[in-house]
Coordinates of C-alpha atoms and ligand atoms in Angstrom, one line a residue:
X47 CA -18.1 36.4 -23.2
X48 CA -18.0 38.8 -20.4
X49 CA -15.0 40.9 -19.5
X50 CA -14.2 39.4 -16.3
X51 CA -14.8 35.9 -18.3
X52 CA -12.3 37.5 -20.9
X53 CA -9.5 38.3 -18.5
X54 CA -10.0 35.1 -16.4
X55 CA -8.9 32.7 -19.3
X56 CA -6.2 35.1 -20.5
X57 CA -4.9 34.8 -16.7
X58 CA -5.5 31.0 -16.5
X59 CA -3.8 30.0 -19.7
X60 CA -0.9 33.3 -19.1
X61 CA -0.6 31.4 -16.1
X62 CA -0.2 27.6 -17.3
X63 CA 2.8 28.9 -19.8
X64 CA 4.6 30.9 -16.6
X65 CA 3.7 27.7 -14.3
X66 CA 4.7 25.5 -17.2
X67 CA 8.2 27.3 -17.3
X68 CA 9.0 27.3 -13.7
X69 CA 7.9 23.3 -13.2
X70 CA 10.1 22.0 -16.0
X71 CA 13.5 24.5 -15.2
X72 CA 14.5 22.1 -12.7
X73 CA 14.9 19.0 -15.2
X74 CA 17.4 21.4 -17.3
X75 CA 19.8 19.7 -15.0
X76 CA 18.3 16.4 -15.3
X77 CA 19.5 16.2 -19.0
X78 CA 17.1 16.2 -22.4
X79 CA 14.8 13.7 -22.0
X80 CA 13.2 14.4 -18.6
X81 CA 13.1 17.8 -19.4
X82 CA 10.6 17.5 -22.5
X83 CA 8.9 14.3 -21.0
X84 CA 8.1 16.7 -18.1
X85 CA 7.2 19.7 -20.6
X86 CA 5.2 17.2 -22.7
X87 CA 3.4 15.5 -19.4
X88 CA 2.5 18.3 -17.4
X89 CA 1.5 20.4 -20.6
X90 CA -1.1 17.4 -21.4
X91 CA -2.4 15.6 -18.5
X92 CA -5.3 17.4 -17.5
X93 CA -4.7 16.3 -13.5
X94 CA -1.7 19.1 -12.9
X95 CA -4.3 22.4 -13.7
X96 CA -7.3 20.3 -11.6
X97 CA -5.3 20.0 -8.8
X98 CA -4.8 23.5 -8.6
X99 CA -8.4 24.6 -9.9
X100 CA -10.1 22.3 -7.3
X101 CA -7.6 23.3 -4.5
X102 CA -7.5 19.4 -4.1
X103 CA -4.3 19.9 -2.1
X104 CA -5.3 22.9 -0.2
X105 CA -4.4 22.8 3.5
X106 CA -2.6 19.0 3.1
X107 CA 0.9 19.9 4.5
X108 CA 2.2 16.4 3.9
X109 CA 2.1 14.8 0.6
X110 CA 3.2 11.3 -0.2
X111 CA 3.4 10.9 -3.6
X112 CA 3.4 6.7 -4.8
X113 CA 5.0 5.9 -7.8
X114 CA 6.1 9.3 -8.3
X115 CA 8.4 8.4 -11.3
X116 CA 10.9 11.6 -12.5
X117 CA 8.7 13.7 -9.8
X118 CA 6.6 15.6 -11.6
X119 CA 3.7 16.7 -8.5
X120 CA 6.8 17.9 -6.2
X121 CA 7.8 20.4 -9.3
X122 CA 3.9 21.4 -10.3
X123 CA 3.3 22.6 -7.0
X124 CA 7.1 24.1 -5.8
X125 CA 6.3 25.9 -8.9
X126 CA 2.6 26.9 -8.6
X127 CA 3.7 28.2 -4.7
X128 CA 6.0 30.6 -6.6
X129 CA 3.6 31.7 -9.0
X130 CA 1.2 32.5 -6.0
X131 CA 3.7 34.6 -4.3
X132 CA 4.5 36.5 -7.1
X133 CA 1.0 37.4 -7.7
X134 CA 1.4 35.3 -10.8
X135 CA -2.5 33.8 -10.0
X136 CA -5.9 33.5 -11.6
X137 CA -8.3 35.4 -9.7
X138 CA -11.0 32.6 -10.4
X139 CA -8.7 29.7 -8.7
X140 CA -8.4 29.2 -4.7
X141 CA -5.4 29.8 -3.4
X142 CA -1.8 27.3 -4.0
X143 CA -1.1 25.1 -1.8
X144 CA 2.2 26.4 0.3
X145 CA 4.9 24.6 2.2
X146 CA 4.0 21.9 1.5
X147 CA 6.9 18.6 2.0
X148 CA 6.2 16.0 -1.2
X149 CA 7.7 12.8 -0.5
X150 CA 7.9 10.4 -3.3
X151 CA 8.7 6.8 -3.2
X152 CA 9.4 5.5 -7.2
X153 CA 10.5 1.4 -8.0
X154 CA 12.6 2.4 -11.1
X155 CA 16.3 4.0 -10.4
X156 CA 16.2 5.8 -14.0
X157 CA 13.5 7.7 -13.0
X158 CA 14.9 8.2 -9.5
X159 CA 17.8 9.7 -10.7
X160 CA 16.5 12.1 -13.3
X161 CA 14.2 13.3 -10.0
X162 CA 17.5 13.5 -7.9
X163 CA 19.4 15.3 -10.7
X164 CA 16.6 18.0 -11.1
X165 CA 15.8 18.7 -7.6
X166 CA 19.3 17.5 -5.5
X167 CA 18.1 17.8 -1.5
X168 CA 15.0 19.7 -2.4
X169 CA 12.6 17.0 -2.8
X170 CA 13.0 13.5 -0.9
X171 CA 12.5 10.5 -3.2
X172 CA 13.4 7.1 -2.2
X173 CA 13.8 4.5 -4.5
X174 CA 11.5 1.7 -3.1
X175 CA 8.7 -0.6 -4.0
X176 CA 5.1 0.8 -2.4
X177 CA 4.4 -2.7 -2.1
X178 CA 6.7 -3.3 1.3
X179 CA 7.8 0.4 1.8
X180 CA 6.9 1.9 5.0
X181 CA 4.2 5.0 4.3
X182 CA 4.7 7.0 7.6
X183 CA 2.2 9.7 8.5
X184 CA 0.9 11.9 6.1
X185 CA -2.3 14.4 5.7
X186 CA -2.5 12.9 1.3
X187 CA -1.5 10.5 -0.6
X188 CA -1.4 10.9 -4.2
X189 CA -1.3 7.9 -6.6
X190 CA -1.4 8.9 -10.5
X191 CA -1.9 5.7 -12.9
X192 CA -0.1 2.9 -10.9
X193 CA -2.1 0.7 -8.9
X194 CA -3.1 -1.4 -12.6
X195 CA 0.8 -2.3 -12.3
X196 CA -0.5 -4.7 -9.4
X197 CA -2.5 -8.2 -9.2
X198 CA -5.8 -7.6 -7.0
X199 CA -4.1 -8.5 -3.3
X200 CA -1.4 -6.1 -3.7
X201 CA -4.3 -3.2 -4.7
X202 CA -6.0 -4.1 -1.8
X203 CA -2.7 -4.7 0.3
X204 CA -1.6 -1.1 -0.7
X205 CA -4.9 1.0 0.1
X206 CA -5.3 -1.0 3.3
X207 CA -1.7 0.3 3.7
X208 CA -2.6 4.1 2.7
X209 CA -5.3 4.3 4.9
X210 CA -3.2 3.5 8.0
X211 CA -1.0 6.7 6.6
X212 CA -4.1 8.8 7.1
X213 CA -5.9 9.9 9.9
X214 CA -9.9 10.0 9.2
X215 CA -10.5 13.1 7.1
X216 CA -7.3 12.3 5.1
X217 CA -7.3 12.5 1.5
X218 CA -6.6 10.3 -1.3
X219 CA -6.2 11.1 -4.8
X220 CA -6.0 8.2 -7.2
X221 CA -6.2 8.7 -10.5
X222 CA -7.1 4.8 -12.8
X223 CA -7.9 4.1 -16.2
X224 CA -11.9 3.0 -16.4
X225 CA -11.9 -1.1 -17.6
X226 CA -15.4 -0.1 -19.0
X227 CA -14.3 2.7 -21.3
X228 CA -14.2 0.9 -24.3
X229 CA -11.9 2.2 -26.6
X230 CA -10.9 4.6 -24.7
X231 CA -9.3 2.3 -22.2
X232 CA -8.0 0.3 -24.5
X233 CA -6.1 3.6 -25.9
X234 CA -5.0 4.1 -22.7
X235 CA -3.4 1.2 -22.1
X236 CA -1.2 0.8 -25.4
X237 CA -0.1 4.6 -24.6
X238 CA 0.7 3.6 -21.0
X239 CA 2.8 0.8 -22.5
X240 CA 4.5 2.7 -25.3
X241 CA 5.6 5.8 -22.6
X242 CA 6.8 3.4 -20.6
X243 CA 8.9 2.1 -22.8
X244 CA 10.4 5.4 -23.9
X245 CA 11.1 6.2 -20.2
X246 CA 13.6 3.3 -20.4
X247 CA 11.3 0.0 -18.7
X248 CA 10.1 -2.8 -19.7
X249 CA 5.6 -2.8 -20.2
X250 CA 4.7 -4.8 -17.3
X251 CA 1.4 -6.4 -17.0
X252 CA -1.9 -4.2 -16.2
X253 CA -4.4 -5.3 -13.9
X254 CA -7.4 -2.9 -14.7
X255 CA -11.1 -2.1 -12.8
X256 CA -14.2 -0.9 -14.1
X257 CA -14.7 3.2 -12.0
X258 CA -17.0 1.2 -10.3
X259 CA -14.8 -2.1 -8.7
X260 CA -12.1 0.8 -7.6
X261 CA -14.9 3.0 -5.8
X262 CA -15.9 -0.4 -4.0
X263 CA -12.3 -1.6 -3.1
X264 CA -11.7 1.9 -1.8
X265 CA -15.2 1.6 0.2
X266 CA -13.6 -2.1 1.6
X267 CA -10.6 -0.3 2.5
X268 CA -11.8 2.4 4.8
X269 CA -12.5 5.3 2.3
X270 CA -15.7 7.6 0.8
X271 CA -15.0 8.5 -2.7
X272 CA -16.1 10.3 -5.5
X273 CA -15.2 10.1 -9.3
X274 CA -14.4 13.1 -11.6
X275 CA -13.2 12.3 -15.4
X276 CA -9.7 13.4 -15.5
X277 CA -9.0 12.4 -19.3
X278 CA -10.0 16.4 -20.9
X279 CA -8.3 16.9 -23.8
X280 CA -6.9 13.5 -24.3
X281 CA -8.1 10.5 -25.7
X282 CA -7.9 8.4 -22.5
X283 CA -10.9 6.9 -20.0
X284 CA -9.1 8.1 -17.0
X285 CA -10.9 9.2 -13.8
X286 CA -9.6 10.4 -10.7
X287 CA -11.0 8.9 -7.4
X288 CA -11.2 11.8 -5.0
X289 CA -11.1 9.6 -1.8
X290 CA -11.9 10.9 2.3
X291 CA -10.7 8.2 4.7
X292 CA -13.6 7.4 7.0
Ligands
SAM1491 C1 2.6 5.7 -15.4 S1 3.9 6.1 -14.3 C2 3.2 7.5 -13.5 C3 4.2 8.3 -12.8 C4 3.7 9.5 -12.0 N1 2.8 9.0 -11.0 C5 3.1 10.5 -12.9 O1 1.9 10.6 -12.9 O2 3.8 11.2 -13.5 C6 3.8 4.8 -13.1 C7 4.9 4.8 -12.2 O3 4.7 3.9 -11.1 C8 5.9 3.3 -10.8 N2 5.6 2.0 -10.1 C9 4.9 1.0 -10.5 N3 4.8 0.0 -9.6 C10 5.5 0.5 -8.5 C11 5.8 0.0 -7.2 N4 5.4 -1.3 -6.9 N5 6.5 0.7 -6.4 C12 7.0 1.9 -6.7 N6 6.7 2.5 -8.0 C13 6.0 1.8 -8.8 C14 6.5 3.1 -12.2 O4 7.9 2.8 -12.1 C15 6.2 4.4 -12.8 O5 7.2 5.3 -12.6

């Protein structure tokens, strides 16, 4: 391993403890449990860092945020814009995102409160369903394992929706579990059930696709995708759908 390879990963993981810190201090006001769920979360989910390392976000001002739960995304990247202005950064990374405005719309009010509690006016959440909530404009729409909480029409119903939020060149980022990742999947879904319990709801019913049926229903609803695995260091078969409306 070279030196500049050497100093690159002390910086990156240096930097995931410091970013780790700064994300999760605003759910010290939102009481035990959505503190360590958002420790435990962001720590895990490979999704948070790959936003960052990508730049997926860079230059999108606007973020809407669907099915946001206790709002972990606004807090990743408030904190990651104040890592990058202290010079807290890996050289190897692009550049954070900065002011950028996260809206998040979230169905469950025990998550919308632990979000209210940790961020007060700093963050706008509204507690609505996606379903029949008004989307506005926006320049990206993030949705992180939530459409399978929908039968087929709604999916569909919902992109269609998304893509009216976006002007052409707008981005999408939807992360899904893959219906043909064996057991995998099947891992993911009994986790997804069991955390969803712990947060306090009832396990609804999942309506899963193969990588493949989401890439075409996005096609049907007016974007070009691409697929990246987005399950590293987990036992999951989850993929992220990096989407370009057309
Ligand atoms: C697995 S959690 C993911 C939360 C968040 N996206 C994240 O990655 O941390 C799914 C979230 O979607 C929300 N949700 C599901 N269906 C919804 C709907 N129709 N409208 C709004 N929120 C919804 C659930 O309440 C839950 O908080």
């Amino acid at each position: 391993m070279t030196t500049a390879t050497a100093q690159a990963q002390f910086n990156g993981a240096r930097l995931n403890g410091e970013l780790l810190d700064a994300a999760c201090e605003p759910y010290r006001t939102a009481g035990r449990f959505a503190y360590h769920f958002a420790r435990g979360k962001l720590r895990i989910d490979p999704i948070y860092r790959a936003i960052l390392e990508s730049g997926l976000l860079l230059g999108r001002a606007r973020v809407l945020d669907l099915g946001c739960g206790q709002g972990l995304l606004n807090a990743w990247l408030k904190a990651a814009e104040r890592c990058y202005e202290h010079g807290n950064w890996p050289r190897a990374w692009p550049p954070a995102p900065l002011a950028v405005t996260t809206r998040g719309i979230e169905m469950m009010s025990r998550d919308v409160a632990r979000a209210r509690r940790a961020f007060g006016t700093r963050c706008e959440i509204s507690q609505a369903d996606i379903r029949n909530t008004d989307f506005g404009m926006v320049d990206a729409v993030v949705i992180l394992d939530v459409l399978h909480y929908m039968p087929a029409q709604a999916q569909n119903e919902v992109l269609q929706r998304v893509r009216a939020a976006l002007r052409p060149g707008g981005l999408l980022l939807l992360r899904v579990g893959d219906a043909d990742g064996g057991l995998r999947f099947r891992y993911g879904q009994w986790s997804d059930k069991l955390v969803t319990r712990l947060r306090g709801h009832a396990a609804p019913a999942q309506y899963c696709r193969s990588v493949a049926q989401w890439s075409d229903l996005l096609h049907e609803c007016g974007f070009d995708s691409e697929a990246k695995p987005m399950s590293r260091g987990t036992p999951f078969a989850n993929v992220l759908l990096i989407a370009h409306a057309h």
